[in-house]
Backbone as ProteinMPNN parsed JSONL, in Angstrom:
{"seq_chain_A": "MITAVHTLIYADDADAAREFFRDVLQWPNVDAGGGWLIFRTGPSELALHPAAGPGTQHHEIALMCDDLAATMSDLESRGAEFTGEVDEERWGSIAYLKVPGAGQILIYQPKHPVAYE", "coords_chain_A": {"N_chain_A": [[-25.37, 3.532, 6.133], [-21.897, 3.7, 6.127], [-19.898, 0.975, 5.241], [-17.41, 0.023, 4.474], [-14.139, 0.841, 3.047], [-13.277, 1.402, -0.206], [-10.523, 1.12, -2.078], [-8.792, 2.517, -4.862], [-6.421, 1.68, -7.304], [-4.785, 3.002, -10.016], [-3.341, 1.628, -12.904], [-0.852, 1.339, -15.3], [-0.287, -1.171, -16.332], [-2.501, -3.179, -15.519], [-2.878, -5.913, -15.259], [-0.251, -6.924, -14.446], [-0.002, -5.537, -12.014], [-2.179, -6.602, -10.536], [-1.305, -9.322, -10.389], [0.935, -8.92, -8.813], [-0.137, -8.006, -6.351], [-1.664, -10.248, -5.775], [0.193, -12.502, -5.84], [2.747, -11.773, -4.807], [2.316, -9.997, -2.656], [0.366, -11.461, -1.459], [-2.41, -11.16, -0.956], [-5.671, -11.888, 0.036], [-8.422, -12.436, -2.165], [-11.294, -11.687, -4.278], [-12.878, -12.662, -7.325], [-14.307, -10.579, -9.382], [-15.35, -11.081, -11.799], [-14.285, -12.03, -15.082], [-11.638, -12.002, -14.418], [-11.165, -9.697, -12.919], [-9.866, -8.691, -10.218], [-10.64, -8.102, -6.752], [-9.157, -7.042, -3.815], [-8.883, -8.039, -0.445], [-8.154, -5.825, 2.071], [-7.868, -5.599, 4.786], [-7.613, -4.137, 8.109], [-7.942, -0.555, 8.265], [-7.193, 2.926, 8.188], [-7.78, 6.47, 8.075], [-6.304, 9.494, 7.309], [-6.222, 13.041, 7.31], [-4.443, 15.525, 5.692], [-2.935, 18.753, 5.343], [-2.937, 20.428, 2.171], [-0.245, 21.253, -0.082], [-0.608, 23.739, -1.161], [-3.096, 25.895, -2.727], [-5.134, 24.04, -4.879], [-3.42, 21.836, -5.026], [-4.193, 19.343, -4.149], [-4.101, 15.943, -3.493], [-4.101, 12.294, -3.389], [-2.974, 9.66, -1.435], [-1.758, 6.272, -0.98], [-0.87, 4.275, 1.646], [0.886, 1.476, 2.927], [0.795, -0.257, 6.05], [2.809, -1.663, 8.544], [4.039, -3.813, 11.258], [6.639, -4.321, 11.62], [9.097, -3.127, 9.864], [11.512, -3.842, 8.807], [11.509, -6.697, 8.859], [9.18, -7.187, 7.275], [9.942, -6.067, 4.788], [12.089, -7.807, 4.194], [10.677, -10.327, 3.978], [8.942, -9.777, 1.9], [10.711, -9.154, -0.164], [11.879, -11.71, -0.483], [9.906, -12.862, -1.918], [10.051, -11.659, -4.34], [9.591, -8.939, -4.415], [10.494, -5.439, -4.885], [12.203, -2.556, -3.722], [12.435, 1.003, -3.621], [15.225, 3.013, -3.125], [16.487, 3.66, 0.228], [15.536, 2.74, 3.597], [13.859, 5.349, 5.317], [13.857, 7.44, 8.144], [11.273, 8.987, 9.641], [9.531, 11.465, 11.58], [7.007, 10.362, 12.216], [7.19, 7.714, 11.475], [9.009, 4.693, 10.247], [9.963, 4.44, 6.985], [9.534, 3.156, 3.604], [9.623, 2.701, 0.047], [7.645, 0.729, -1.977], [7.923, -1.016, -5.008], [5.437, -1.336, -7.422], [4.598, -3.46, -9.971], [3.772, -2.033, -13.08], [2.369, -0.007, -11.876], [3.675, 2.034, -10.538], [4.815, 3.164, -7.379], [4.373, 2.394, -3.879], [3.945, 3.752, -0.703], [5.253, 2.186, 2.205], [5.104, 1.608, 5.628], [6.322, 1.543, 9.049], [4.531, 2.556, 11.689], [5.18, 5.179, 14.076], [3.408, 6.465, 15.511], [0.346, 6.439, 17.4], [-2.126, 4.054, 16.338], [-5.249, 3.949, 14.542], [-6.747, 1.712, 14.223], [-7.863, -1.648, 15.107]], "CA_chain_A": [[-24.197, 3.515, 6.918], [-20.704, 3.318, 5.41], [-19.452, -0.329, 5.74], [-15.954, -0.21, 4.216], [-13.443, 1.731, 2.163], [-12.786, 0.746, -1.476], [-9.32, 1.918, -2.612], [-8.526, 2.239, -6.357], [-5.068, 2.033, -7.836], [-4.811, 3.061, -11.459], [-2.075, 1.006, -13.287], [-0.598, 1.23, -16.767], [-0.354, -2.612, -16.574], [-3.326, -3.733, -14.417], [-2.643, -7.409, -14.998], [0.956, -7.059, -13.612], [-0.295, -5.03, -10.665], [-3.062, -7.614, -9.914], [-0.464, -10.479, -10.109], [1.828, -8.524, -7.702], [-0.944, -8.096, -5.07], [-2.11, -11.639, -5.498], [1.245, -13.466, -5.697], [3.8, -11.27, -3.898], [1.754, -9.52, -1.275], [-0.509, -12.63, -1.153], [-3.653, -10.648, -0.367], [-6.868, -12.692, -0.34], [-9.153, -11.644, -3.208], [-12.463, -12.226, -4.9], [-12.853, -12.383, -8.771], [-15.506, -9.921, -9.7], [-15.703, -11.458, -13.119], [-13.394, -11.672, -16.074], [-10.229, -11.787, -13.924], [-11.125, -8.446, -12.276], [-9.728, -9.063, -8.801], [-10.811, -7.138, -5.747], [-8.422, -7.524, -2.715], [-9.21, -7.736, 0.979], [-6.977, -5.13, 2.583], [-7.719, -5.669, 6.303], [-7.84, -2.926, 8.942], [-7.455, 0.599, 7.692], [-7.465, 4.222, 8.853], [-7.836, 7.553, 7.198], [-5.826, 10.724, 7.871], [-6.307, 14.259, 6.423], [-3.267, 16.373, 5.811], [-3.11, 19.968, 4.563], [-2.276, 20.399, 0.873], [0.903, 22.172, -0.121], [-1.139, 24.975, -1.586], [-4.377, 25.717, -3.412], [-5.09, 23.234, -6.193], [-2.462, 20.762, -4.996], [-4.777, 18.165, -3.416], [-3.863, 14.621, -4.086], [-4.404, 11.214, -2.476], [-1.818, 8.651, -1.276], [-1.997, 5.058, -0.328], [0.314, 3.706, 2.425], [0.666, 0.173, 3.57], [1.329, -0.162, 7.325], [3.282, -2.967, 9.057], [4.476, -3.641, 12.579], [8.097, -4.548, 11.609], [9.323, -2.785, 8.524], [12.689, -4.734, 8.247], [11.06, -8.123, 8.604], [8.241, -7.14, 6.144], [10.723, -5.889, 3.578], [12.816, -9.116, 3.932], [9.691, -11.273, 3.53], [8.426, -9.434, 0.492], [11.846, -9.338, -1.128], [12.007, -13.172, -0.678], [8.892, -13.226, -2.908], [10.266, -10.941, -5.551], [9.301, -7.452, -4.349], [11.596, -4.525, -4.95], [11.952, -1.329, -2.989], [13.228, 2.092, -4.226], [15.924, 3.739, -2.078], [16.729, 3.058, 1.558], [14.578, 3.075, 4.655], [14.044, 6.61, 5.89], [13.229, 7.6, 9.432], [10.515, 10.129, 9.8], [9.006, 11.64, 12.952], [5.846, 9.591, 12.394], [7.35, 6.305, 11.094], [10.064, 4.29, 9.431], [9.291, 4.359, 5.646], [10.214, 2.682, 2.348], [8.701, 2.711, -1.096], [7.555, -0.555, -2.639], [7.58, -0.892, -6.42], [4.33, -2.113, -7.837], [4.742, -3.54, -11.4], [2.695, -1.417, -13.799], [1.503, 0.948, -11.065], [4.593, 2.951, -9.813], [5.323, 2.745, -6.056], [3.419, 2.68, -2.732], [4.627, 3.91, 0.631], [5.038, 1.239, 3.208], [5.764, 2.159, 6.83], [6.088, 1.125, 10.426], [4.191, 3.744, 12.402], [5.599, 5.509, 15.402], [2.251, 7.142, 16.057], [-0.816, 5.571, 17.712], [-2.95, 3.753, 15.17], [-6.709, 4.048, 14.767], [-7.407, 0.411, 13.912], [-7.699, -2.605, 16.122]], "C_chain_A": [[-23.036, 2.969, 5.987], [-20.203, 2.007, 5.99], [-17.985, -0.678, 5.427], [-15.403, 0.928, 3.353], [-12.977, 0.93, 1.014], [-11.694, 1.645, -2.038], [-9.099, 1.511, -4.057], [-7.081, 2.601, -6.597], [-5.223, 1.932, -9.358], [-3.405, 2.64, -11.959], [-2.013, 1.113, -14.859], [-0.644, -0.237, -17.213], [-1.19, -3.204, -15.443], [-3.136, -5.089, -14.185], [-1.386, -7.639, -14.138], [0.709, -6.632, -12.219], [-1.106, -6.044, -9.891], [-2.162, -8.804, -9.492], [0.442, -10.139, -8.854], [1.027, -8.582, -6.387], [-1.337, -9.474, -4.716], [-0.972, -12.494, -5.127], [2.368, -13.04, -4.779], [3.268, -10.82, -2.569], [0.812, -10.616, -0.683], [-1.763, -12.186, -0.467], [-4.798, -11.537, -0.829], [-7.7, -11.764, -1.242], [-10.369, -12.456, -3.598], [-12.336, -11.842, -6.443], [-14.244, -11.825, -8.973], [-16.034, -10.227, -11.114], [-14.666, -11.049, -14.159], [-11.959, -11.392, -15.578], [-10.057, -10.428, -13.187], [-11.054, -8.744, -10.805], [-9.906, -7.902, -7.82], [-10.187, -7.757, -4.438], [-8.949, -7.13, -1.382], [-7.983, -7.042, 1.519], [-6.848, -5.141, 4.106], [-8.037, -4.33, 6.918], [-7.343, -1.707, 8.128], [-7.796, 1.899, 8.6], [-7.309, 5.297, 7.822], [-7.282, 8.79, 7.891], [-6.0, 11.838, 6.799], [-5.177, 15.139, 6.749], [-3.604, 17.71, 5.042], [-2.363, 19.864, 3.237], [-1.141, 21.43, 0.918], [0.491, 23.543, -0.594], [-2.435, 24.825, -2.347], [-4.184, 24.905, -4.672], [-4.141, 22.107, -6.168], [-2.875, 19.431, -4.258], [-4.43, 16.919, -4.174], [-4.151, 13.536, -2.963], [-3.275, 10.252, -2.505], [-2.295, 7.397, -0.535], [-0.743, 4.706, 0.394], [-0.045, 2.437, 3.053], [1.349, 0.21, 4.895], [1.751, -1.655, 7.74], [3.874, -2.738, 10.506], [6.027, -3.813, 12.705], [8.559, -4.307, 10.184], [10.532, -3.635, 7.969], [12.2, -6.157, 7.954], [10.084, -8.174, 7.412], [9.007, -6.961, 4.863], [11.459, -7.152, 3.211], [11.835, -10.145, 3.444], [9.243, -10.941, 2.187], [9.545, -9.523, -0.59], [12.096, -10.845, -1.507], [11.017, -13.616, -1.703], [8.903, -12.42, -4.188], [10.016, -9.483, -5.578], [10.585, -6.69, -4.403], [11.249, -3.239, -4.236], [12.875, -0.315, -3.687], [13.895, 2.775, -3.046], [16.046, 2.943, -0.782], [15.549, 3.445, 2.475], [14.848, 4.501, 5.212], [13.247, 6.696, 7.221], [12.615, 8.953, 9.487], [9.953, 10.299, 11.254], [7.838, 10.662, 13.207], [6.01, 8.111, 11.935], [8.689, 6.057, 10.377], [9.481, 3.91, 8.049], [10.248, 3.747, 4.55], [9.18, 2.748, 1.223], [8.802, 1.366, -1.835], [7.171, -0.355, -4.086], [6.417, -1.843, -6.691], [4.35, -2.176, -9.415], [3.543, -2.886, -12.106], [1.962, -0.269, -13.132], [2.456, 1.884, -10.251], [5.015, 2.423, -8.464], [4.276, 3.105, -5.017], [4.302, 2.743, -1.441], [4.242, 2.763, 1.509], [5.723, 1.682, 4.519], [5.375, 1.412, 8.095], [5.764, 2.348, 11.239], [4.859, 3.903, 13.759], [4.523, 6.278, 16.165], [1.208, 6.098, 16.499], [-1.581, 5.276, 16.392], [-4.411, 3.687, 15.531], [-7.451, 2.74, 14.545], [-7.037, -0.555, 15.063], [-6.84, -3.744, 15.649]], "O_chain_A": [[-23.173, 2.002, 5.239], [-20.086, 1.936, 7.213], [-17.404, -1.567, 6.049], [-16.127, 1.853, 2.984], [-12.347, -0.113, 1.191], [-11.941, 2.789, -2.419], [-9.202, 0.34, -4.425], [-6.585, 3.646, -6.175], [-5.712, 0.94, -9.898], [-2.4, 3.198, -11.518], [-3.013, 0.985, -15.565], [-1.004, -0.518, -18.356], [-0.614, -3.697, -14.474], [-3.201, -5.522, -13.034], [-1.421, -8.444, -13.207], [1.165, -7.298, -11.289], [-0.797, -6.338, -8.737], [-2.25, -9.249, -8.348], [0.658, -10.983, -7.984], [1.499, -9.166, -5.411], [-1.357, -9.861, -3.548], [-1.098, -13.216, -4.138], [2.899, -13.867, -4.037], [3.734, -11.23, -1.506], [0.54, -10.612, 0.517], [-2.156, -12.79, 0.531], [-4.859, -11.895, -2.005], [-7.693, -10.539, -1.116], [-10.496, -13.651, -3.331], [-11.749, -10.812, -6.774], [-15.239, -12.517, -8.761], [-17.048, -9.677, -11.543], [-14.202, -9.909, -14.166], [-11.188, -10.668, -16.208], [-8.931, -10.05, -12.864], [-12.081, -9.026, -10.186], [-9.364, -6.82, -8.049], [-10.607, -8.829, -4.0], [-9.415, -6.006, -1.196], [-6.882, -7.587, 1.446], [-5.82, -4.731, 4.645], [-8.671, -3.484, 6.287], [-6.388, -1.849, 7.364], [-8.555, 1.862, 9.569], [-6.739, 5.039, 6.762], [-7.748, 9.121, 8.981], [-5.933, 11.6, 5.593], [-4.943, 15.482, 7.907], [-4.487, 17.719, 4.185], [-1.28, 19.282, 3.179], [-1.074, 22.31, 1.776], [1.272, 24.476, -0.405], [-2.849, 23.694, -2.598], [-3.214, 25.065, -5.413], [-4.01, 21.422, -7.183], [-2.065, 18.601, -3.846], [-4.478, 16.895, -5.404], [-4.399, 13.855, -1.8], [-2.666, 10.056, -3.557], [-3.105, 7.457, 0.389], [0.349, 4.818, -0.164], [-1.114, 2.285, 3.643], [2.48, 0.695, 4.921], [1.151, -2.656, 7.347], [4.16, -1.604, 10.891], [6.622, -3.497, 13.735], [8.428, -5.204, 9.351], [10.528, -4.064, 6.815], [12.479, -6.716, 6.893], [10.15, -9.11, 6.616], [8.726, -7.676, 3.901], [11.466, -7.546, 2.045], [12.179, -10.837, 2.486], [9.172, -11.841, 1.35], [9.316, -9.912, -1.736], [12.454, -11.184, -2.635], [11.226, -14.654, -2.331], [7.975, -12.454, -4.996], [10.191, -8.829, -6.606], [11.641, -7.196, -4.024], [10.074, -2.88, -4.164], [13.911, -0.666, -4.251], [13.226, 3.093, -2.062], [15.754, 1.749, -0.714], [14.728, 4.312, 2.177], [15.993, 4.804, 5.545], [12.168, 6.126, 7.383], [13.309, 9.965, 9.394], [9.93, 9.342, 12.029], [7.7, 10.178, 14.33], [5.049, 7.345, 12.008], [9.394, 6.979, 9.967], [8.556, 3.099, 7.997], [11.476, 3.822, 4.59], [7.98, 2.842, 1.482], [9.878, 0.936, -2.251], [6.225, 0.371, -4.39], [6.415, -2.993, -6.25], [4.162, -1.167, -10.095], [2.401, -3.172, -11.748], [1.073, 0.355, -13.711], [1.971, 2.489, -9.295], [5.538, 1.311, -8.396], [3.426, 3.972, -5.221], [5.2, 1.941, -1.184], [3.073, 2.385, 1.579], [6.877, 2.106, 4.464], [4.326, 0.777, 8.211], [6.667, 3.15, 11.475], [5.078, 2.937, 14.49], [4.716, 6.683, 17.312], [1.215, 4.977, 15.992], [-1.665, 6.11, 15.49], [-4.774, 3.406, 16.673], [-8.675, 2.692, 14.674], [-6.104, -0.345, 15.838], [-6.585, -4.681, 16.406]]}, "name": "protein", "num_of_chains": 1, "seq": "MITAVHTLIYADDADAAREFFRDVLQWPNVDAGGGWLIFRTGPSELALHPAAGPGTQHHEIALMCDDLAATMSDLESRGAEFTGEVDEERWGSIAYLKVPGAGQILIYQPKHPVAYE"}
């Protein structure tokens, strides 16, 4: 039986990315040895979308919140940075969170029903 989802983020600077998730996002974690942190992410859901065309499959991680403006303000007070402005999509209010050494991650307040409790 599948018991969890393990998400991987590949970073050019893994130490900076780990510090960001630990110190800025303040996610609980365990040390798997040698400073290799594994973070508890909480509830999750999985959506499948059509690819733009043959051979264009990719995977994306999105963080979800119940109040995007408040979440952004809280994260900015801890040093987080966002790229661009908040965009309104049919399915949610979205922003992109900069992750040191690992690019950016979508963060959004869904307008759709969620699959987690």
